Every structure is written in C-alpha cells, then in structure tokens.
Amino acid sequence: MDELIRTTEKALNVKKREDMHIVIVGHVDHGKSTVIGRLLADNNMLPEGKIEQIKEKCRRNSKPFEYAFLLDALKDEQSQGITIDTARTFFTTEKRNYIILDAPGHVEFLKNMVTGAARAEAALMVVDANEGVMENSKRHGYLLSMLGVKQIAVLINKMDAVGYSKERFDDIKTEYGAFLESIGITASSFIPVSGMQGDNIVNSGAKNMPWYCGVTVMDQLEAFDSKGDNSRLPLRIPVQGVYKFTGNNDDRRIIAGTVETGVLNVGDEITFYPSGKTTVAKTIEMYNADVQTSAEAGSATGFTMSQQIYAMRGDIAVKSNEPQPKVSNGIIANVFWLGKEPLVKGKSYTVKLGTAKVKARIESVNKVLDASTLNNIQKSEIARNEVGECNISFERQIAFDIVDENPITSRFVLIDDYEICGGGIVTAEKAIGGGNITRDDALITRDERVLASKQRGHVLWLTGLSGSGKSTISGALERVLNSMGYSCYRLDGDNLRFGLNKDCDFTDRGRDENLRRAAEVARLFADAGLITICTFISPKGEQRANARACVGELGFSQVYVKASVEECARRDPKGLYKKAFEGSIKGFTGVDSPYDEPVDADIVIDTEETSVDGAVDMLLNYLSDNGIIY
Amino acid sequence: MDHIEKLESRSIHILREAYSSFKDLCMLWSIGKDSTVMLRLAQKAFFGHVPFPLVHIDTCYKIKEMIEYRDRLAMLYDLDIIYGVNEKAIAEKMTFPDGNCSRIKCCELLKTQALTDTLNGTGVRYRFNHKTGKYERDTNTQPYTGVIVGVRADEEGSRSKERYFSPRNENNDWDIANQPPEFWNQYKTDFKPGTHVRIHPLLDWTEVDIWEYVRREGIPTVSLYYDKGDGKRYRSLGCWPCTTPIDSTAKNVDEIIEELRSGKLKNVAERSGRQQDKEDGGGLEDLRKGGYM
C-alpha cells in the first residue's frame, strides 16, 4: 500500500503570478476569434501540430483557413461560423495568467456575452474598420459599463481590408470614443489591427501602418490593472449556510460564506441582516491549513460565533462598526433583460441577491434605454436584450447595498420559470407600504408559505416546573417560526383540558391520561408536517419517555426548561405557588409533588441565565442543525 | 490571494452553493487527480466533512490500483461511497475488449449508460458499508438532481464551453447552443422536475494548477501517475484497454509540475493517451452531449 499512494510534502513554491480575465466583445463577424487565434499563435502558445490539424481539416472541407477555427472547437460552431458561447482560452506571460473569454457577438447570444463579460477585469472591443460602429458595438459597450468592467481597449480590426487607412481609423475612433464618453467610459487605447495579417496584435504593424505609434494589443493587455481590491470596502459576507456536521464528534457551528468585500478578523463584532442580531467572530475555521485570524475579500471562509445567535442562509454578515447595508422590501434598479418573454409590470419573479432568494414583483417600469441610440423610450415592459429602470418589491425584507456604496452586494438576478432572465443593480431603496414592516409584524406571505414546506414535522416537548418559562419561550418561538414562514402549533395543558381532555382529572391516572392524549395529538400534528411545540410540566421521567415512544421515528426532542423552585415561586405568573404554599392547591409539582429532573434532555435551557431571545435562538439553531427547518 | 487561493475559493463557493441548492446531491469521483482534488475542496468547503455521497462508475476495466486506492481513501476519510456498473453489458460481453463493439460504443455502454442509470436510480448502486468494509446493494433509488463533476475547461474544446452549473434535460442531453447565463456568482439552481444540473467546480483549473494543489495540500494520488523506472507514466487515467502511458521520467509531483511547466509535455494534449477521443473528429464531444462527463 505504501507503494500505492505517494503523498508529497506540504511544500510550497507557487509563483505569485496574478490572474487576469479578459473578455473580447463586439459585433458579429468583426473578427474577435481571429484576434485571439492570432494572439495565441504569435505568442507561441499553441500545442504542437494544432495549426496543421486545423489547416488539414479546412483543406478537406474546402474552406480557407482561419485563426478563428482554433477556438471554434465545436462542430456545431464551425458549421454555423459564429461563436455561440464563451470559450475560454488560457495563456501565460511572465507577469500574468490570462484567461481570454471569447464572447459571441450575435445578438441572439447576448446572455453568453454577459456570462463572459461579468467575470472580466478588462475588455477588448473589436470594431470592423470596414463596417464601422454597429448596434452591438454600442450595446456591448453599455453592458460592459453596467457589469462593472471599466477598462476597455478598442481594436479597430480588418485594417488590411481598408488599405490601412489612417482616415478610416480616425473616423471610427472619434465616433466610438464619443459614445464611450457618453456612458462614462474612457477607452484605455484605440489600436488599429489586422487579425488576419497579424498587425499590432503581438508584433508591430509599423510596416503597414507607419502612422501609428501606440501600443500593440499584447502591450495593452500587460498594461491593464488587475481588479481593484474589494478588501477596502466594508465587510459583506452573504451567508451560504450555517453548518453543524456532527460526524467525528464535531460540535462546531460554522457560518460559511465568501467574503465579497472587506476583511473579517477574529474578534470583530458582527451583525447579521435583515435580523440585525449581533455576535462576535470567535474563530476562523479551516481544514488542513494553519490557523488564521483574518480573511480577505474573495476568500471562501467560515467562522464560529461567541454567542450562538440564530443566523441563516440569505443573511448578510457585516461588521457592526462599518457602514451598514440597507434592509427593505423594495428597490429601484437598472435591469438588463435576457429572457424570451419581456419583463412586464405587475409580474412576479424570483430575485437572487447574494445568497438571499425572494419572490419579487415589478411595481413599475420607469424607462427603457434603446441600446444603439441611448435614447429613453417610455414603455411598460423591457424586451429581450434591452436595458431599463424599474421599481421592484419583495415579499419580505432583504439586506442589500446601493451600487454607489458597494457595487458587489447591489447586484442581483431575476429568475422566471427556472431560468436566470436578467441582471440588475440596486440604485436606490424604495420601501413599499410605508417600509416599517418589522419581522414580527409581517403577514405570512406566499413566498414564506413556499418556504414553509422546507420543514419536517417534529415534536418539541418542553418540560419544566410551573413558572419556569415554558409558555413564554414556546409563544416566542411560535411567533418567530411563523414570521419565518414555518408552520407550527402549540399544545399545552390549557388548550387540551378545555376540550379533548375535559374528562381528565388531576389524579395520577388523570394526569397520565392527559399526557398520553397530548402525545398522541402531537404525533398526529407532526405527521401532518407541523412543528409541534408542547408545553407540559410532565414531571415524571416515565411520562416523558412514553411521549417520546409514542411519537417515535417522526422526531421528538425533549427540552428541559430549567429554573429553581425558588425562582419559579418568585415569578409565580398565575399565582399558583402562593396557593400551593397556603395549601389551597394540593399535589402541586415542586411544592408537595416531586419533579424528576430530566437526565436525557436534548436541550437544557436555564431560564435563570438565558433570556427569552437567547432561548429562541437556541431552539432555532437546534431545529436547523437537525434538519427540522432548512 | 495568489492564483491557487483564488481558484480554491471560487471552487469552495460553488460547492457550498450546490450543497444548499440540491437536496439529492452527489459528487462523481473517477479516482483521477482532478476529482481527488475536488474531494479535497469539498473537505475544505465543509470543514473536514463530505456531506454527500461520492459516486464512482466502475467499468470493470479500471486499472486494479485505482479500485484499491478508492476503497483505501473511503476508509481514511470516512467517505460515503457508491459505485454503479452496467451489469447487463458486462454479462453480455458487449465491450470493446471482448471484441464486440467499438471503443466509442464501449464508452457509451460502460460509462455513459452506467452513469445515467446510476444517477437516475434505475441502475444498481452499491454502497460502502464502513462496518463490514464491503459494498452492499443500496436501497436508495432516488434520482440525483445535482451532480458535481470534475471537468476542466482546458481539457478539450467542448469542456471549454461549460458553465459552472450546467442543466441536463430528462434524456441527460446537454443543449450547448442554449446554455443559461451565469454571472455575479449567481448560478442555475432552479430546475424542472425530471431534469438535473451538473456542477463543475474545477472549470477554471488547468492541469498544472491541479498538480500545484496536489503538492500544496499533500493529496494522496495513485502511483500510476509516476514513472517507476521504465520511463513511462500515465497522464490521464481510464480503462486499461484504452489508456496508454506516456513517455516520461517524472517520478514525483515536483517533476510532473516541472515537466508541465517547461518540459516536453507543454505542447502535447493531456488526453493523448485516451484512445476513445480519436475515433472520430468529435469523439468526446459526441459522448458528452449524450451524458458523458
């Protein structure tokens, strides 16, 4: 076996070479793939025999050889002669690893262009010297600015086809330069090139264009700045999940997510939104790595909390002492639309922002931009491949940022019929219905009802002395679960004894029967899918064991709500202790009837030390850790 | 963050999104270097745990060491391992080594068909029982709706067109001309009943990145990747009748990295030892449209 597996020592010699994603865009047939093919060939980045192989293929099919065929590796593509998707090409220089994303220019494939452009740090915009500025030259330019790509070099291609004319180059430069200025972009450079002939791609084009003395495409690539540092913005961690894996006795509860912006440090006070709950980051967790005390922007991290508040996927974790995100049920946004069906006023979609997912409605379409002319048009819908501004309301409050404050957490996508149909940027908050809806007062919405199916039926059996806090805790838990959209029901001595258990007296037998029926009803409710919160003193271990056995595999958790008799007597919410001590009530648990302290409780809540909110968080964490709510 | 740290974080992010979005999720584990790196990334994402089963497709022609290695890692990391196999094709000897079909057809039956049936639950699944150390018939036949696969964009043309989250229809088909948009860390996680989504956390990794990570993390790998004195090693692992070693004297990870960075392999395709790719112009692409990894 030793021979079988070889491990290598954990030694590190990884070069700190930076990565750069470049997207190449432009109108269809303006020669994007040819430029990349030439870039690879002239940098000697092609596998041996690759060019010969493609040339041979062309010869067999009686087609002239084109550099584009190197990239259009798919059969589908070569038969249609256009790039239908974002192919990735890798190449390396001393300085960088380049990932070139070849985005299709055909208007039909705008969603593929967006896919490529969204992850790019810089863009090459290819314009055909012969055809000049076309509709997609403008549309792509506008989308680049919306997607957040600020560095753009304009390649005026096919210069060989216009006799390497300086006049033609200058005309296009003036026209397109003015367009870019109008959308707030200053081009890094305008370069006259010929992908076919190789002028100004890697090698100088001075022979054919002695009038040009600027950079080549390769020079420009090396001169682009790598992506701005998101670590300088306030901390934002959209929570991907709260993990509690119990295998191998692991008892950590870890908040997992990627640091989108900012820096997380151990010891930071952290607030989760939309709930606004606060805790402190206790440790940063890693597997097979040295202990770390901070995590910078971009890192997929995880941290534990010093106080176990309840957090969930969809929350945004931020530092309490930095600018806070907005929390609202409505926004104004700029949207680009890719769906087959237009985006229409009044229609419902799903919005995904960070890790939050919420049902949303288009309240109004404020304006639509004609991408080729940049004029505003008054319409009530945004058609495919158009850009517009609209007001959107959410079925519950979510946390987000305004683009000017934090572009990353201002971005969202819209989903219709299982498909991502558009992207948007929040430009302003716009609360619907006064905006003062707090979590507790919110009506249960349809989205939350859908969420409600994300639960398993379960019985939470709260045991403890009269006055220990069972009813208070169960009431608060029920309220929170309800506001989160989960279906639950509370069973207690009062609501059973008034009806179903009217005939049960307070003899030992009557009390046993009362609890037997309670457990049976709880079992039925759990079977129906409800989270059933039972609050019964249930003083005897045997009674609780019977209840557990009755519910069986459906899921039963015993919660011991603990407080001393002295404390309970001091609280005495119903005045019962007073009566028991005076002797007007006989057989009162804790006074003249014993309470068997549970030894097998799944959770113990000491209400002399834990607040009601703390108790609710403990129970929510328990339900979530055990997959009862998700 | 350096290059490898960025790749690592993106992959972890994707794995966590997959875990949150798909209730019936599994990861394909081919035993090779790529999917073993992916296994390590899963351990990173979930802090030492792998909270979904690993599915291996056994063609019965895998090199023996690969199967031994699989079971050894299963025990070492306490993994939930399931394997599937096209028992009908094996019983009827409908295989290339038996001389009854082409290489491509053989791949279709022993890999694509076996994979499809294992994923949708119609084929047999064997699950590793950690108590007995043996595989047992799995009673769970629920289809997997999320399938994590370790393909890389730099491997060959069709894989360079992939999304991180790539939908497959009821027939397991990949509609290349109509893929979902993917931007701002938002992925296709909603799907119609009957369809499933392939998840590709390694899409941005290159072959050198994989080896750099193997070195950084000290990941155990099969010894077939290394020259043991005869001047030959495997660069890509598959079934023994259709996979040939390459000429190379790289004896360890460092030497492989060196060989890839500056040595003679720089201009030779990684899958050059995989014979099924060569049967016709788009061998792998055709296989992939039908559900191959």
XYZ file of C-alpha atoms in Angstrom, chain A residues 1-19 21 44-48 57 71-77 83-88 90 97 109 111-112 114-116 118-119 146-147 240-241 243 245-248 250 252 254-258 260 285-289 296-303 313 336 338 340 352-355 357 411-413 415 417-425 454 630, chain B residues 1-10 12-17 19-21 23 40 43-49 51 65-66 68-69 72-73 77-78 153-154 156-164 167 174 176-193 203-206 212 214-224 226-228 251-254 261 266-269 280-283 285-286 289:
206
model
C 0.000 0.000 0.000
C 2.871 2.383 0.696
C 3.886 1.943 -2.883
C 0.328 2.623 -3.955
C -0.074 6.088 -2.582
C 2.532 8.740 -2.633
C 1.982 11.871 -0.764
C 4.227 14.778 -1.205
C 5.355 17.039 1.498
C 3.435 20.221 2.003
C 5.939 22.368 0.309
C 5.194 25.497 -1.496
C 6.689 27.011 -4.422
C 3.678 28.510 -6.105
C 4.618 31.545 -8.089
C 2.685 34.631 -7.137
C 1.710 35.369 -10.691
C -1.567 37.252 -10.954
C -4.622 36.156 -12.922
C -9.731 37.623 -17.100
C 3.757 30.503 -29.441
C 1.076 29.251 -27.089
C -0.448 26.608 -29.358
C 0.087 22.885 -28.904
C 2.372 21.355 -31.484
C -9.483 19.997 -41.675
C -11.278 28.484 -30.915
C -14.439 27.401 -32.573
C -13.577 23.919 -31.496
C -17.083 22.611 -31.577
C -18.600 21.042 -34.616
C -21.821 22.961 -34.079
C -19.972 26.180 -34.226
C -19.213 31.696 -31.757
C -22.216 30.581 -29.766
C -20.631 30.564 -26.389
C -17.930 31.920 -24.210
C -14.929 29.773 -24.921
C -12.068 30.146 -22.534
C -5.571 30.319 -21.374
C -2.034 34.093 -16.277
C -26.367 35.145 -27.720
C -26.621 36.064 -22.391
C -23.404 34.307 -23.317
C -22.857 38.713 -20.381
C -21.599 35.443 -18.897
C -18.148 36.136 -20.279
C -19.239 39.624 -15.972
C -16.109 37.865 -14.824
C -23.237 48.037 -16.297
C -21.468 44.798 -15.465
C -24.177 30.425 2.256
C -25.027 28.126 5.088
C -23.054 24.193 9.184
C -21.769 18.486 10.971
C -21.831 16.114 13.871
C -19.614 13.362 12.396
C -16.492 12.526 14.420
C -17.549 17.794 15.656
C -18.657 23.481 15.829
C -19.871 27.440 11.478
C -21.188 30.375 9.478
C -19.962 29.676 5.933
C -19.718 32.192 3.128
C -17.418 34.079 0.802
C -17.356 39.510 -1.031
C -12.276 27.757 10.632
C -10.166 25.959 8.020
C -9.444 22.376 7.060
C -5.850 21.226 6.548
C -4.395 24.708 6.955
C -9.720 38.987 2.990
C -12.095 39.769 0.132
C -12.524 36.840 -2.220
C -11.847 34.088 0.284
C -14.382 31.366 0.894
C -14.346 31.325 4.646
C -16.152 30.181 7.756
C -16.297 31.448 11.310
C -28.620 31.317 4.541
C -30.749 44.201 -18.369
C -32.205 38.314 -21.391
C -37.500 35.212 -24.117
C -31.463 36.216 -6.004
C -29.239 38.794 -4.330
C -26.143 37.484 -2.592
C -27.450 34.239 -1.133
C -33.755 34.324 -2.639
C -26.180 43.112 -7.801
C -28.985 40.652 -8.282
C -30.506 38.353 -10.862
C -35.487 34.283 -12.349
C -39.656 29.793 -14.936
C -36.446 28.192 -13.584
C -34.192 30.402 -15.742
C -31.997 33.405 -14.947
C -33.601 36.022 -17.220
C -31.912 39.219 -16.251
C -29.498 41.044 -14.029
C -29.861 44.238 -12.090
C -28.133 46.793 -9.939
C -38.947 23.384 3.927
C -33.983 24.372 6.376
C -4.587 35.906 -2.630
C -2.458 34.035 -5.109
C -3.655 32.193 -8.190
C -4.276 28.870 -6.441
C -6.028 30.505 -3.476
C -8.400 32.289 -5.845
C -9.211 29.076 -7.662
C -9.701 27.301 -4.357
C -12.090 29.949 -3.026
C -14.194 30.001 -6.170
C -15.462 26.163 -2.484
C -18.074 28.842 -3.107
C -19.562 26.747 -5.910
C -19.587 23.576 -3.797
C -21.419 25.382 -0.995
C -23.982 26.800 -3.415
C -24.945 21.873 -1.275
C -27.548 24.489 -0.360
C -29.466 24.187 -3.608
C -31.296 18.036 -1.804
C -10.194 17.835 -1.025
C -13.420 18.765 2.673
C -12.294 22.398 2.693
C -15.779 23.710 1.919
C -17.393 21.674 4.687
C -14.591 21.870 7.237
C -13.394 18.287 7.066
C -16.698 16.644 6.197
C -21.827 15.836 3.286
C -4.696 0.001 -8.297
C -7.439 2.550 -8.864
C -7.740 -0.314 -4.190
C -6.982 3.365 -3.846
C -8.490 2.989 0.946
C -9.463 6.651 0.771
C -11.698 9.920 5.122
C -14.862 8.119 6.221
C -12.208 23.943 -19.347
C -8.654 23.498 -20.609
C -10.641 19.991 -24.688
C -12.945 22.147 -26.803
C -16.377 21.107 -25.627
C -15.447 21.399 -21.959
C -14.273 24.973 -22.509
C -17.899 25.894 -23.253
C -19.256 24.602 -19.976
C -20.961 26.561 -17.237
C -20.285 26.085 -13.531
C -28.513 21.825 -16.841
C -26.605 18.909 -22.963
C -24.804 23.570 -25.931
C -26.454 26.194 -28.095
C -28.825 27.243 -25.339
C -26.981 27.472 -22.051
C -28.083 29.591 -19.103
C -26.349 32.900 -18.453
C -24.045 32.846 -15.455
C -22.738 35.978 -13.765
C -22.086 37.663 -10.418
C -21.818 34.356 -8.548
C -25.402 33.507 -9.439
C -25.984 30.103 -10.929
C -28.702 27.944 -12.428
C -30.021 26.277 -9.287
C -33.691 26.070 -10.243
C -34.710 23.150 -12.380
C -37.796 21.399 -13.690
C -38.761 18.036 -12.210
C -13.813 24.570 -14.614
C -11.168 27.293 -14.246
C -8.355 24.975 -13.159
C -5.599 23.878 -15.534
C 0.250 22.518 -7.735
C -1.825 18.232 -5.002
C 1.576 19.431 -3.854
C 0.335 22.235 -1.632
C -2.218 20.049 0.116
C -0.260 16.798 0.181
C -3.132 14.962 -1.502
C -2.637 11.208 -1.929
C -2.597 10.208 -5.598
C -2.436 6.885 -7.430
C 1.142 5.825 -8.194
C 0.203 5.229 -11.848
C 4.552 8.458 -11.709
C 7.411 6.788 -13.553
C 8.602 3.771 -11.618
C 8.884 10.352 -10.576
C 7.025 12.712 -8.252
C 4.749 15.717 -8.135
C 7.583 18.229 -8.370
C 5.664 23.998 -16.969
C 3.977 21.586 -22.953
C 2.687 21.009 -26.443
C 1.073 17.576 -26.142
C -2.641 17.240 -25.388
C -13.755 10.449 -34.984
C -13.402 14.201 -35.137
C -15.554 14.964 -32.130
C -15.466 11.706 -30.161
C -17.989 15.985 -27.683
C -20.488 13.458 -29.002
C -23.795 15.532 -25.415
